[in-house]
Structures are given as structure tokens and as C-alpha cells.
Amino acid sequence: MNNEHPPLPMSAKLLGYAGLLPQVLALALFVLADELGWIALAGGFAYAALIFSFLGGGWWGQGIALGNPNPAVLIVAVIPSLIGLALFIPWTLGWAWPEPSMLWLGLFLMLSPLVDRWLALGGADWMKLRWHLSIGLGALTLVLGIAGLAARPA
């Protein structure tokens, strides 16, 4: 397998960074449009959970591309989808949601590049983008969750 990784095309970088815009929009809607607060929180949670699941799909694909993947890679790859589902369960039970779940999801997103590093399938350019996007989306998700908690009636 070739261990040299070409630089990422600018379009991949731009589209990656554009992927932060839905969470920026959710945060702006929450702060600026009081009547849309719940929609902004729920949408922000859904977007972060979908992206987290998408990352797992990427890991799955990278693992399969190895030809004879380590079973641990495939197991780790399904965990983001299961976490996203588990973090949705409090809403179905009538518990506090989505803010507490968003805090966990933001943390998991921020740590997710550690899996990419473990897989070692991308070059330096890839890892730099992964860290930027994961810290960006994770931090935005945390801020949205904290803002929602702060706005809850006592």
C-alpha cells in the first residue's frame, strides 16, 4: 500500500469548512430568533449526530479499503451511529434533551480525529483538516448545548 498521501484538493477543504455552516446557523437562530430556539437546538443536535455517524461510515470505508481489515476498525466504525442513537433516547423518555446530549456529542466530535490517527490512512493534510473540522463542529455543538442549558427556565 502506498503510504504517500497527495495534498487534499482545495474543493475538499472548502466543502469541509462549509460543513460547519449548518451548526453556525443553528447557533445564530437560537440566539437571534427566540421562537425558533427549540428547532435550532433539535436541528443542531441532529446535524452533529449525522456528521458523527458519517465519520463512522468513513472509517468503515477506510477499513474495508485495506482489503483485510482489522475487525477492531469495523467495530469502532459503527460506534458513532450507536452513540448518536443513544444520545437521542433521552428525548423519547421525556428527559432533559437535547442540551445534555449535545455536550456529550460535542466532546465525542472533538476527540474523533484520534480514531483517524489510529487508522493512519490519511496524510498530514487530511489530519489537519480533520482536527479543524472536528474541533470546530464539536465546539459549536458544545456552545449550542451550553446556550440551551443557560436559557432553560429555572
CSV table of C-alpha atoms in Angstrom, one decimal:
chain,number,residue,atom,x,y,z
A,1,MET,CA,0.0,0.0,0.0
A,2,ASN,CA,1.3,3.4,-0.9
A,3,ASN,CA,2.0,5.4,2.3
A,4,GLU,CA,2.3,8.7,0.4
A,5,HIS,CA,-0.8,10.9,0.5
A,6,PRO,CA,-1.3,13.6,-2.0
A,7,PRO,CA,-2.5,17.0,-0.7
A,8,LEU,CA,-6.2,17.4,-0.4
A,9,PRO,CA,-7.8,19.4,-3.2
A,10,MET,CA,-9.0,22.9,-2.3
A,11,SER,CA,-12.6,21.9,-3.1
A,12,ALA,CA,-12.4,19.2,-0.4
A,13,LYS,CA,-11.1,21.7,2.1
A,14,LEU,CA,-13.7,24.4,1.2
A,15,LEU,CA,-16.6,21.9,1.3
A,16,GLY,CA,-15.3,20.6,4.6
A,17,TYR,CA,-15.3,24.0,6.2
A,18,ALA,CA,-18.7,24.8,4.7
A,19,GLY,CA,-19.9,21.8,6.7
A,20,LEU,CA,-19.6,24.0,9.8
A,21,LEU,CA,-22.2,26.4,8.5
A,22,PRO,CA,-25.3,24.5,9.5
A,23,GLN,CA,-24.1,24.5,13.1
A,24,VAL,CA,-23.3,28.2,12.9
A,25,LEU,CA,-26.8,28.8,11.5
A,26,ALA,CA,-28.3,26.7,14.4
A,27,LEU,CA,-26.5,28.8,17.0
A,28,ALA,CA,-27.4,32.1,15.3
A,29,LEU,CA,-31.1,31.0,15.1
A,30,PHE,CA,-31.0,30.0,18.8
A,31,VAL,CA,-29.5,33.3,19.8
A,32,LEU,CA,-31.4,35.7,17.5
A,33,ALA,CA,-34.8,34.1,16.9
A,34,ASP,CA,-36.4,33.2,20.3
A,35,GLU,CA,-39.3,31.5,18.7
A,36,LEU,CA,-37.0,29.1,16.7
A,37,GLY,CA,-35.0,28.1,19.8
A,38,TRP,CA,-36.2,24.6,20.1
A,39,ILE,CA,-35.9,24.0,16.3
A,40,ALA,CA,-32.4,25.3,16.4
A,41,LEU,CA,-31.4,23.0,19.3
A,42,ALA,CA,-33.0,19.9,17.8
A,43,GLY,CA,-31.6,20.7,14.4
A,44,GLY,CA,-28.1,21.3,15.8
A,45,PHE,CA,-28.2,18.0,17.6
A,46,ALA,CA,-29.5,16.2,14.5
A,47,TYR,CA,-26.8,17.7,12.3
A,48,ALA,CA,-23.9,16.9,14.8
A,49,ALA,CA,-25.2,13.3,15.2
A,50,LEU,CA,-25.5,12.8,11.4
A,51,ILE,CA,-21.9,14.1,10.9
A,52,PHE,CA,-20.7,11.9,13.7
A,53,SER,CA,-22.4,8.9,12.1
A,54,PHE,CA,-20.9,9.9,8.7
A,55,LEU,CA,-17.4,9.8,10.3
A,56,GLY,CA,-18.0,6.2,11.3
A,57,GLY,CA,-19.0,5.4,7.7
A,58,GLY,CA,-15.8,6.9,6.6
A,59,TRP,CA,-13.8,4.8,9.0
A,60,TRP,CA,-15.7,1.7,7.8
A,61,GLY,CA,-14.9,2.5,4.2
A,62,GLN,CA,-11.2,3.2,5.0
A,63,GLY,CA,-11.1,-0.1,6.9
A,64,ILE,CA,-12.7,-2.1,4.1
A,65,ALA,CA,-10.3,-0.5,1.6
A,66,LEU,CA,-7.4,-2.2,3.4
A,67,GLY,CA,-8.6,-5.5,1.8
A,68,ASN,CA,-8.3,-7.5,5.0
A,69,PRO,CA,-9.4,-5.0,7.7
A,70,ASN,CA,-8.7,-5.4,11.4
A,71,PRO,CA,-12.1,-6.3,13.0
A,72,ALA,CA,-11.4,-3.7,15.6
A,73,VAL,CA,-11.6,-1.0,12.9
A,74,LEU,CA,-15.0,-2.2,11.8
A,75,ILE,CA,-16.3,-2.3,15.4
A,76,VAL,CA,-15.1,1.2,16.1
A,77,ALA,CA,-16.6,2.4,12.8
A,78,VAL,CA,-20.2,1.5,13.9
A,79,ILE,CA,-19.8,3.1,17.4
A,80,PRO,CA,-20.6,6.7,16.2
A,81,SER,CA,-24.0,5.7,14.9
A,82,LEU,CA,-24.8,3.8,18.1
A,83,ILE,CA,-23.7,6.8,20.2
A,84,GLY,CA,-25.9,9.1,18.1
A,85,LEU,CA,-28.9,6.9,18.6
A,86,ALA,CA,-28.2,6.5,22.4
A,87,LEU,CA,-28.0,10.3,22.8
A,88,PHE,CA,-31.4,10.6,21.2
A,89,ILE,CA,-33.1,8.2,23.6
A,90,PRO,CA,-33.5,10.8,26.5
A,91,TRP,CA,-35.9,12.7,24.3
A,92,THR,CA,-38.0,9.6,23.7
A,93,LEU,CA,-38.2,9.1,27.5
A,94,GLY,CA,-39.1,12.8,28.2
A,95,TRP,CA,-35.8,13.5,30.0
A,96,ALA,CA,-33.8,16.7,29.5
A,97,TRP,CA,-32.9,16.9,25.9
A,98,PRO,CA,-31.1,17.9,23.6
A,99,GLU,CA,-28.7,20.0,25.6
A,100,PRO,CA,-27.1,17.3,27.8
A,101,SER,CA,-26.8,15.0,24.7
A,102,MET,CA,-25.2,17.9,22.8
A,103,LEU,CA,-22.5,18.3,25.4
A,104,TRP,CA,-21.5,14.6,25.0
A,105,LEU,CA,-21.8,14.8,21.2
A,106,GLY,CA,-19.6,17.8,21.1
A,107,LEU,CA,-16.9,16.1,23.2
A,108,PHE,CA,-17.0,13.0,21.0
A,109,LEU,CA,-16.7,15.0,17.8
A,110,MET,CA,-13.7,16.9,19.2
A,111,LEU,CA,-12.0,13.6,20.1
A,112,SER,CA,-12.9,11.7,16.8
A,113,PRO,CA,-9.7,12.6,15.0
A,114,LEU,CA,-7.9,10.3,17.4
A,115,VAL,CA,-9.6,7.4,15.5
A,116,ASP,CA,-8.3,8.8,12.2
A,117,ARG,CA,-4.8,8.9,13.7
A,118,TRP,CA,-5.2,5.3,14.9
A,119,LEU,CA,-6.3,4.2,11.4
A,120,ALA,CA,-3.3,6.0,9.9
A,121,LEU,CA,-4.9,6.1,6.5
A,122,GLY,CA,-4.7,9.8,5.8
A,123,GLY,CA,-1.8,12.1,5.3
A,124,ALA,CA,-0.9,15.3,7.2
A,125,ASP,CA,-3.2,17.4,5.1
A,126,TRP,CA,-6.1,15.1,6.0
A,127,MET,CA,-5.3,15.1,9.7
A,128,LYS,CA,-5.1,18.9,9.8
A,129,LEU,CA,-8.5,19.2,8.2
A,130,ARG,CA,-10.0,16.5,10.5
A,131,TRP,CA,-8.8,18.3,13.6
A,132,HIS,CA,-10.0,21.7,12.4
A,133,LEU,CA,-13.4,20.4,11.4
A,134,SER,CA,-13.9,18.2,14.5
A,135,ILE,CA,-12.8,20.8,16.9
A,136,GLY,CA,-15.0,23.4,15.1
A,137,LEU,CA,-18.1,21.3,14.9
A,138,GLY,CA,-17.6,19.9,18.4
A,139,ALA,CA,-17.1,23.4,19.9
A,140,LEU,CA,-20.1,24.8,18.1
A,141,THR,CA,-22.2,21.9,19.4
A,142,LEU,CA,-20.9,22.4,22.9
A,143,VAL,CA,-21.7,26.2,22.7
A,144,LEU,CA,-25.2,25.5,21.4
A,145,GLY,CA,-25.8,22.9,24.2
A,146,ILE,CA,-24.5,25.3,26.9
A,147,ALA,CA,-26.6,28.2,25.4
A,148,GLY,CA,-29.6,26.0,25.6
A,149,LEU,CA,-29.0,25.0,29.2
A,150,ALA,CA,-28.4,28.6,30.1
A,151,ALA,CA,-31.7,29.6,28.6
A,152,ARG,CA,-33.8,26.9,30.3
A,153,PRO,CA,-36.2,28.2,32.9
A,154,ALA,CA,-35.0,27.5,36.5
